[in-house]
């Protein structure tokens, strides 16, 4: 659900979204996009993503897993120092619908502690899966739940050209694009695999697609963090 211009009707829809829905895009005529990266930080791939973003003067939003962040504090610091936003992606990447309310809150708080002082009030549930109750819990804890309106498919697609073709055809101002700088579960989620897709943990196709997209769109779009997009 996107954010519309601030007339009384849209103010009501925005309030409903904040309680029950997820931010997927922003309705705007400004040529801005948000690149988001899930499941890191990864000591091998995340620095390569950061190098590409720096090369094209782009800022991204990294939704990190607390367990990974806890053992990579220098990498978390490097992400923040590059002007990127850092959001919460749970403590150990278990799907929230299968967890108790108490455990969901613990997952957020533990990740929050691992990211101090670099975290932002942004949360993306693992696998993008949530319930009305888990969404309400995140809202009550002060978090904006962030989804996406463009999925690069990088977690299962082995050809960068396929990702690029789709993204360039579908991109529009105010969009939020989903990438993964690593696959935290290595393609084997605890709650079962996706019967329609086979996971592709190799991140090189993602890196190639990201660079091609940045190269082709940098002249016409600005790449901003989700926090900047909300402004």
PDB file of C-alpha atoms in Angstrom:
ATOM      1  CA  UNK A   1       0.000   0.000   0.000  1.00  0.00           C
ATOM      2  CA  UNK A   2       1.577   3.299  -1.011  1.00  0.00           C
ATOM      3  CA  UNK A   3       1.429   6.747   0.557  1.00  0.00           C
ATOM      4  CA  UNK A   4      -0.694   9.262  -1.331  1.00  0.00           C
ATOM      5  CA  UNK A   5      -0.663  13.062  -1.170  1.00  0.00           C
ATOM      6  CA  UNK A   6      -1.802  14.493   2.135  1.00  0.00           C
ATOM      7  CA  UNK A   7      -5.450  15.421   1.631  1.00  0.00           C
ATOM      8  CA  UNK A   8      -7.976  14.407   4.361  1.00  0.00           C
ATOM      9  CA  UNK A   9      -8.920  11.177   2.598  1.00  0.00           C
ATOM     10  CA  UNK A  10      -5.300  10.154   2.080  1.00  0.00           C
ATOM     11  CA  UNK A  11      -4.490  11.038   5.684  1.00  0.00           C
ATOM     12  CA  UNK A  12      -7.083   8.467   6.726  1.00  0.00           C
ATOM     13  CA  UNK A  13      -5.704   5.856   4.307  1.00  0.00           C
ATOM     14  CA  UNK A  14      -2.186   6.529   5.597  1.00  0.00           C
ATOM     15  CA  UNK A  15      -3.345   5.997   9.177  1.00  0.00           C
ATOM     16  CA  UNK A  16      -4.984   2.700   8.235  1.00  0.00           C
ATOM     17  CA  UNK A  17      -1.815   1.614   6.414  1.00  0.00           C
ATOM     18  CA  UNK A  18       0.365   2.428   9.414  1.00  0.00           C
ATOM     19  CA  UNK A  19      -1.771   0.194  11.617  1.00  0.00           C
ATOM     20  CA  UNK A  20      -2.729  -2.648   9.269  1.00  0.00           C
ATOM     21  CA  UNK A  21      -0.598  -2.461   6.140  1.00  0.00           C
ATOM     22  CA  UNK A  22       2.991  -2.243   4.952  1.00  0.00           C
ATOM     23  CA  UNK A  23       4.719   0.523   3.068  1.00  0.00           C
ATOM     24  CA  UNK A  24       5.335  -0.763  -0.476  1.00  0.00           C
ATOM     25  CA  UNK A  25       5.918   2.483  -2.385  1.00  0.00           C
ATOM     26  CA  UNK A  26       5.293   6.210  -2.266  1.00  0.00           C
ATOM     27  CA  UNK A  27       3.080   8.017  -4.760  1.00  0.00           C
ATOM     28  CA  UNK A  28       5.226  10.839  -6.149  1.00  0.00           C
ATOM     29  CA  UNK A  29       6.191  12.554  -9.376  1.00  0.00           C
ATOM     30  CA  UNK A  30       9.787  12.873  -8.176  1.00  0.00           C
ATOM     31  CA  UNK A  31      12.166  10.479  -9.914  1.00  0.00           C
ATOM     32  CA  UNK A  32      13.284   8.621  -6.782  1.00  0.00           C
ATOM     33  CA  UNK A  33      13.667   4.941  -5.974  1.00  0.00           C
ATOM     34  CA  UNK A  34      14.648   2.975  -2.887  1.00  0.00           C
ATOM     35  CA  UNK A  35      16.913  -0.040  -3.189  1.00  0.00           C
ATOM     36  CA  UNK A  36      16.562  -2.415  -0.244  1.00  0.00           C
ATOM     37  CA  UNK A  37      18.809  -5.336   0.689  1.00  0.00           C
ATOM     38  CA  UNK A  38      17.741  -8.171   2.996  1.00  0.00           C
ATOM     39  CA  UNK A  39      19.432 -10.879   5.060  1.00  0.00           C
ATOM     40  CA  UNK A  40      22.899  -9.398   5.640  1.00  0.00           C
ATOM     41  CA  UNK A  41      25.326  -8.247   6.598  1.00  0.00           C
ATOM     42  CA  UNK A  42      27.543 -10.697   4.739  1.00  0.00           C
ATOM     43  CA  UNK A  43      31.329 -10.206   4.896  1.00  0.00           C
ATOM     44  CA  UNK A  44      31.801 -11.215   1.262  1.00  0.00           C
ATOM     45  CA  UNK A  45      28.841  -9.742  -0.601  1.00  0.00           C
ATOM     46  CA  UNK A  46      27.754  -6.707   1.411  1.00  0.00           C
ATOM     47  CA  UNK A  47      31.041  -4.804   0.774  1.00  0.00           C
ATOM     48  CA  UNK A  48      30.547  -5.394  -2.963  1.00  0.00           C
ATOM     49  CA  UNK A  49      27.044  -3.941  -2.759  1.00  0.00           C
ATOM     50  CA  UNK A  50      28.386  -0.954  -0.842  1.00  0.00           C
ATOM     51  CA  UNK A  51      31.081  -0.409  -3.471  1.00  0.00           C
ATOM     52  CA  UNK A  52      28.479  -0.352  -6.249  1.00  0.00           C
ATOM     53  CA  UNK A  53      26.274   2.080  -4.365  1.00  0.00           C
ATOM     54  CA  UNK A  54      29.245   4.359  -3.760  1.00  0.00           C
ATOM     55  CA  UNK A  55      30.284   4.155  -7.426  1.00  0.00           C
ATOM     56  CA  UNK A  56      26.870   5.410  -8.544  1.00  0.00           C
ATOM     57  CA  UNK A  57      26.330   7.788  -5.594  1.00  0.00           C
ATOM     58  CA  UNK A  58      23.279   5.826  -4.528  1.00  0.00           C
ATOM     59  CA  UNK A  59      21.948   5.241  -1.031  1.00  0.00           C
ATOM     60  CA  UNK A  60      20.239   2.034   0.006  1.00  0.00           C
ATOM     61  CA  UNK A  61      18.372   0.533   2.939  1.00  0.00           C
ATOM     62  CA  UNK A  62      19.723  -2.648   4.508  1.00  0.00           C
ATOM     63  CA  UNK A  63      17.347  -4.864   6.470  1.00  0.00           C
ATOM     64  CA  UNK A  64      19.766  -6.885   8.542  1.00  0.00           C
ATOM     65  CA  UNK A  65      19.489 -10.041  10.641  1.00  0.00           C
ATOM     66  CA  UNK A  66      20.520  -9.495  14.246  1.00  0.00           C
ATOM     67  CA  UNK A  67      22.633 -12.629  14.563  1.00  0.00           C
ATOM     68  CA  UNK A  68      24.688 -11.624  11.526  1.00  0.00           C
ATOM     69  CA  UNK A  69      24.988  -8.017  12.677  1.00  0.00           C
ATOM     70  CA  UNK A  70      26.209  -9.108  16.113  1.00  0.00           C
ATOM     71  CA  UNK A  71      29.277 -10.808  14.611  1.00  0.00           C
ATOM     72  CA  UNK A  72      29.872  -8.113  11.970  1.00  0.00           C
ATOM     73  CA  UNK A  73      29.766  -4.831  13.934  1.00  0.00           C
ATOM     74  CA  UNK A  74      32.398  -3.188  11.740  1.00  0.00           C
ATOM     75  CA  UNK A  75      30.359  -3.973   8.643  1.00  0.00           C
ATOM     76  CA  UNK A  76      27.230  -2.527  10.240  1.00  0.00           C
ATOM     77  CA  UNK A  77      29.229   0.608  11.029  1.00  0.00           C
ATOM     78  CA  UNK A  78      30.483   0.737   7.438  1.00  0.00           C
ATOM     79  CA  UNK A  79      26.923   0.555   6.081  1.00  0.00           C
ATOM     80  CA  UNK A  80      25.867   3.451   8.290  1.00  0.00           C
ATOM     81  CA  UNK A  81      28.929   5.548   7.495  1.00  0.00           C
ATOM     82  CA  UNK A  82      28.087   5.282   3.791  1.00  0.00           C
ATOM     83  CA  UNK A  83      24.865   7.197   4.382  1.00  0.00           C
ATOM     84  CA  UNK A  84      22.640   4.138   4.083  1.00  0.00           C
ATOM     85  CA  UNK A  85      19.705   3.305   6.343  1.00  0.00           C
ATOM     86  CA  UNK A  86      19.678   0.153   8.465  1.00  0.00           C
ATOM     87  CA  UNK A  87      16.423  -1.562   9.368  1.00  0.00           C
ATOM     88  CA  UNK A  88      15.468  -4.645  11.365  1.00  0.00           C
ATOM     89  CA  UNK A  89      14.929  -8.036   9.719  1.00  0.00           C
ATOM     90  CA  UNK A  90      14.493 -10.023  12.968  1.00  0.00           C
ATOM     91  CA  UNK A  91      17.086 -11.759  15.141  1.00  0.00           C
ATOM     92  CA  UNK A  92      17.393 -15.135  13.385  1.00  0.00           C
ATOM     93  CA  UNK A  93      15.157 -14.894  10.307  1.00  0.00           C
ATOM     94  CA  UNK A  94      12.329 -17.170  11.392  1.00  0.00           C
ATOM     95  CA  UNK A  95       8.959 -16.507   9.767  1.00  0.00           C
ATOM     96  CA  UNK A  96       6.844 -14.391  12.139  1.00  0.00           C
ATOM     97  CA  UNK A  97       3.423 -16.041  11.600  1.00  0.00           C
ATOM     98  CA  UNK A  98       4.702 -19.221  13.261  1.00  0.00           C
ATOM     99  CA  UNK A  99       6.072 -17.472  16.345  1.00  0.00           C
ATOM    100  CA  UNK A 100       4.359 -16.438  19.544  1.00  0.00           C
ATOM    101  CA  UNK A 101       3.677 -12.773  20.192  1.00  0.00           C
ATOM    102  CA  UNK A 102       6.314 -12.742  22.908  1.00  0.00           C
ATOM    103  CA  UNK A 103       8.913 -14.312  20.612  1.00  0.00           C
ATOM    104  CA  UNK A 104       8.177 -11.856  17.803  1.00  0.00           C
ATOM    105  CA  UNK A 105       8.765  -8.930  20.122  1.00  0.00           C
ATOM    106  CA  UNK A 106      11.971 -10.532  21.377  1.00  0.00           C
ATOM    107  CA  UNK A 107      13.184 -11.000  17.800  1.00  0.00           C
ATOM    108  CA  UNK A 108      12.757  -7.289  17.133  1.00  0.00           C
ATOM    109  CA  UNK A 109      14.307  -6.140  20.416  1.00  0.00           C
ATOM    110  CA  UNK A 110      17.348  -8.418  20.116  1.00  0.00           C
ATOM    111  CA  UNK A 111      18.020  -7.198  16.586  1.00  0.00           C
ATOM    112  CA  UNK A 112      17.473  -3.634  17.741  1.00  0.00           C
ATOM    113  CA  UNK A 113      20.159  -4.046  20.391  1.00  0.00           C
ATOM    114  CA  UNK A 114      22.605  -5.570  17.896  1.00  0.00           C
ATOM    115  CA  UNK A 115      22.232  -2.525  15.621  1.00  0.00           C
ATOM    116  CA  UNK A 116      22.739   0.191  18.224  1.00  0.00           C
ATOM    117  CA  UNK A 117      23.370   3.032  17.595  1.00  0.00           C
ATOM    118  CA  UNK A 118      22.808   2.661  13.845  1.00  0.00           C
ATOM    119  CA  UNK A 119      19.292   1.228  13.602  1.00  0.00           C
ATOM    120  CA  UNK A 120      16.291   3.103  12.234  1.00  0.00           C
ATOM    121  CA  UNK A 121      12.541   2.662  12.923  1.00  0.00           C
ATOM    122  CA  UNK A 122      12.111   0.423   9.873  1.00  0.00           C
ATOM    123  CA  UNK A 123      11.174  -3.264  10.003  1.00  0.00           C
ATOM    124  CA  UNK A 124      10.768  -5.892   7.323  1.00  0.00           C
ATOM    125  CA  UNK A 125       9.497  -9.304   8.474  1.00  0.00           C
ATOM    126  CA  UNK A 126      11.456 -12.346   7.288  1.00  0.00           C
ATOM    127  CA  UNK A 127      10.178 -13.574   3.905  1.00  0.00           C
ATOM    128  CA  UNK A 128       7.807 -10.597   3.973  1.00  0.00           C
ATOM    129  CA  UNK A 129       5.382 -12.769   5.969  1.00  0.00           C
ATOM    130  CA  UNK A 130       3.215 -11.264   8.683  1.00  0.00           C
ATOM    131  CA  UNK A 131      -0.192 -11.396  10.289  1.00  0.00           C
ATOM    132  CA  UNK A 132      -2.487  -8.596  11.397  1.00  0.00           C
ATOM    133  CA  UNK A 133      -1.303  -9.175  14.963  1.00  0.00           C
ATOM    134  CA  UNK A 134       2.410  -9.157  14.123  1.00  0.00           C
ATOM    135  CA  UNK A 135       1.871  -5.968  12.124  1.00  0.00           C
ATOM    136  CA  UNK A 136       0.123  -4.344  15.068  1.00  0.00           C
ATOM    137  CA  UNK A 137       2.955  -5.392  17.386  1.00  0.00           C
ATOM    138  CA  UNK A 138       5.545  -3.764  15.147  1.00  0.00           C
ATOM    139  CA  UNK A 139       3.418  -0.616  14.977  1.00  0.00           C
ATOM    140  CA  UNK A 140       3.089  -0.498  18.771  1.00  0.00           C
ATOM    141  CA  UNK A 141       6.873  -0.883  19.063  1.00  0.00           C
ATOM    142  CA  UNK A 142       7.332   2.198  16.896  1.00  0.00           C
ATOM    143  CA  UNK A 143       8.285   0.554  13.615  1.00  0.00           C
ATOM    144  CA  UNK A 144       7.270   1.278  10.048  1.00  0.00           C
ATOM    145  CA  UNK A 145       6.779  -2.087   8.328  1.00  0.00           C
ATOM    146  CA  UNK A 146       8.359  -1.929   4.883  1.00  0.00           C
ATOM    147  CA  UNK A 147       7.482  -4.226   2.006  1.00  0.00           C
ATOM    148  CA  UNK A 148       8.211  -3.632  -1.670  1.00  0.00           C
ATOM    149  CA  UNK A 149       6.454  -3.197  -4.987  1.00  0.00           C
ATOM    150  CA  UNK A 150       9.275  -4.586  -7.144  1.00  0.00           C
ATOM    151  CA  UNK A 151      10.838  -7.963  -6.368  1.00  0.00           C
ATOM    152  CA  UNK A 152      14.097  -8.478  -8.271  1.00  0.00           C
ATOM    153  CA  UNK A 153      13.676 -12.249  -7.897  1.00  0.00           C
ATOM    154  CA  UNK A 154      17.366 -12.454  -7.046  1.00  0.00           C
ATOM    155  CA  UNK A 155      16.823 -15.211  -4.487  1.00  0.00           C
ATOM    156  CA  UNK A 156      15.858 -17.691  -7.208  1.00  0.00           C
ATOM    157  CA  UNK A 157      16.851 -16.129 -10.557  1.00  0.00           C
ATOM    158  CA  UNK A 158      20.243 -17.207 -11.939  1.00  0.00           C
ATOM    159  CA  UNK A 159      20.321 -14.816 -14.909  1.00  0.00           C
ATOM    160  CA  UNK A 160      20.990 -11.151 -14.297  1.00  0.00           C
ATOM    161  CA  UNK A 161      19.539 -10.240 -17.705  1.00  0.00           C
ATOM    162  CA  UNK A 162      16.132 -11.587 -16.652  1.00  0.00           C
ATOM    163  CA  UNK A 163      16.172  -9.500 -13.478  1.00  0.00           C
ATOM    164  CA  UNK A 164      17.261  -6.368 -15.310  1.00  0.00           C
ATOM    165  CA  UNK A 165      14.626  -6.724 -18.031  1.00  0.00           C
ATOM    166  CA  UNK A 166      11.838  -7.061 -15.482  1.00  0.00           C
ATOM    167  CA  UNK A 167      13.014  -4.222 -13.264  1.00  0.00           C
ATOM    168  CA  UNK A 168      13.558  -1.757 -16.109  1.00  0.00           C
ATOM    169  CA  UNK A 169      10.137  -2.525 -17.557  1.00  0.00           C
ATOM    170  CA  UNK A 170       8.300  -2.163 -14.231  1.00  0.00           C
ATOM    171  CA  UNK A 171      10.177   0.610 -12.424  1.00  0.00           C
ATOM    172  CA  UNK A 172       8.329   3.848 -11.622  1.00  0.00           C
ATOM    173  CA  UNK A 173       8.900   6.836  -9.310  1.00  0.00           C
ATOM    174  CA  UNK A 174       8.541   6.140  -5.608  1.00  0.00           C
ATOM    175  CA  UNK A 175       9.183   2.402  -5.914  1.00  0.00           C
ATOM    176  CA  UNK A 176      10.818   0.143  -3.346  1.00  0.00           C
ATOM    177  CA  UNK A 177      12.932  -2.632  -4.867  1.00  0.00           C
ATOM    178  CA  UNK A 178      13.797  -5.881  -3.093  1.00  0.00           C
ATOM    179  CA  UNK A 179      17.301  -7.357  -3.325  1.00  0.00           C
ATOM    180  CA  UNK A 180      19.231  -9.722  -1.031  1.00  0.00           C
ATOM    181  CA  UNK A 181      22.914  -9.153  -0.299  1.00  0.00           C
ATOM    182  CA  UNK A 182      22.911 -12.747   0.984  1.00  0.00           C
ATOM    183  CA  UNK A 183      20.401 -15.515   1.665  1.00  0.00           C
ATOM    184  CA  UNK A 184      20.467 -15.974   5.404  1.00  0.00           C
ATOM    185  CA  UNK A 185      18.871 -19.418   5.308  1.00  0.00           C
ATOM    186  CA  UNK A 186      21.029 -20.460   2.315  1.00  0.00           C
ATOM    187  CA  UNK A 187      17.883 -21.302   0.401  1.00  0.00           C
ATOM    188  CA  UNK A 188      16.450 -23.731   2.959  1.00  0.00           C
ATOM    189  CA  UNK A 189      13.888 -21.888   5.124  1.00  0.00           C
ATOM    190  CA  UNK A 190      12.876 -23.695   8.294  1.00  0.00           C
ATOM    191  CA  UNK A 191       9.180 -23.496   7.402  1.00  0.00           C
ATOM    192  CA  UNK A 192       9.662 -25.149   4.011  1.00  0.00           C
ATOM    193  CA  UNK A 193      10.863 -24.258   0.532  1.00  0.00           C
ATOM    194  CA  UNK A 194       8.863 -22.461  -2.134  1.00  0.00           C
ATOM    195  CA  UNK A 195       7.479 -25.151  -4.482  1.00  0.00           C
ATOM    196  CA  UNK A 196       7.526 -22.709  -7.401  1.00  0.00           C
ATOM    197  CA  UNK A 197      11.163 -21.631  -7.083  1.00  0.00           C
ATOM    198  CA  UNK A 198      14.547 -23.161  -6.374  1.00  0.00           C
ATOM    199  CA  UNK A 199      16.741 -20.855  -4.313  1.00  0.00           C
ATOM    200  CA  UNK A 200      19.917 -19.526  -5.901  1.00  0.00           C
ATOM    201  CA  UNK A 201      22.388 -18.551  -3.131  1.00  0.00           C
ATOM    202  CA  UNK A 202      25.086 -17.350  -5.577  1.00  0.00           C
ATOM    203  CA  UNK A 203      24.999 -13.548  -5.324  1.00  0.00           C
ATOM    204  CA  UNK A 204      26.941 -12.733  -8.489  1.00  0.00           C
ATOM    205  CA  UNK A 205      23.828 -12.517 -10.728  1.00  0.00           C
ATOM    206  CA  UNK A 206      22.315 -10.111  -8.197  1.00  0.00           C
ATOM    207  CA  UNK A 207      25.459  -7.976  -8.210  1.00  0.00           C
ATOM    208  CA  UNK A 208      25.501  -7.908 -12.007  1.00  0.00           C
ATOM    209  CA  UNK A 209      21.819  -6.948 -12.159  1.00  0.00           C
ATOM    210  CA  UNK A 210      22.290  -4.250  -9.532  1.00  0.00           C
ATOM    211  CA  UNK A 211      25.191  -2.672 -11.403  1.00  0.00           C
ATOM    212  CA  UNK A 212      23.387  -2.746 -14.747  1.00  0.00           C
ATOM    213  CA  UNK A 213      20.292  -1.191 -13.210  1.00  0.00           C
ATOM    214  CA  UNK A 214      22.299   1.541 -11.496  1.00  0.00           C
ATOM    215  CA  UNK A 215      24.196   2.252 -14.699  1.00  0.00           C
ATOM    216  CA  UNK A 216      21.059   2.572 -16.814  1.00  0.00           C
ATOM    217  CA  UNK A 217      18.902   4.507 -14.365  1.00  0.00           C
ATOM    218  CA  UNK A 218      21.321   6.780 -12.515  1.00  0.00           C
ATOM    219  CA  UNK A 219      20.854   9.522 -15.088  1.00  0.00           C
ATOM    220  CA  UNK A 220      17.092   9.607 -14.658  1.00  0.00           C
ATOM    221  CA  UNK A 221      16.505   8.478 -11.049  1.00  0.00           C
ATOM    222  CA  UNK A 222      17.920   9.284  -7.640  1.00  0.00           C
ATOM    223  CA  UNK A 223      18.391   6.297  -5.338  1.00  0.00           C
ATOM    224  CA  UNK A 224      17.454   7.216  -1.775  1.00  0.00           C
ATOM    225  CA  UNK A 225      16.889   5.426   1.509  1.00  0.00           C
ATOM    226  CA  UNK A 226      13.383   4.444   2.582  1.00  0.00           C
ATOM    227  CA  UNK A 227      13.577   7.123   5.275  1.00  0.00           C
ATOM    228  CA  UNK A 228      14.307   9.733   2.594  1.00  0.00           C
ATOM    229  CA  UNK A 229      11.552   8.315   0.403  1.00  0.00           C
ATOM    230  CA  UNK A 230       9.062   8.872   3.213  1.00  0.00           C
ATOM    231  CA  UNK A 231       9.989  12.546   3.327  1.00  0.00           C
TER     232      UNK A 231
END
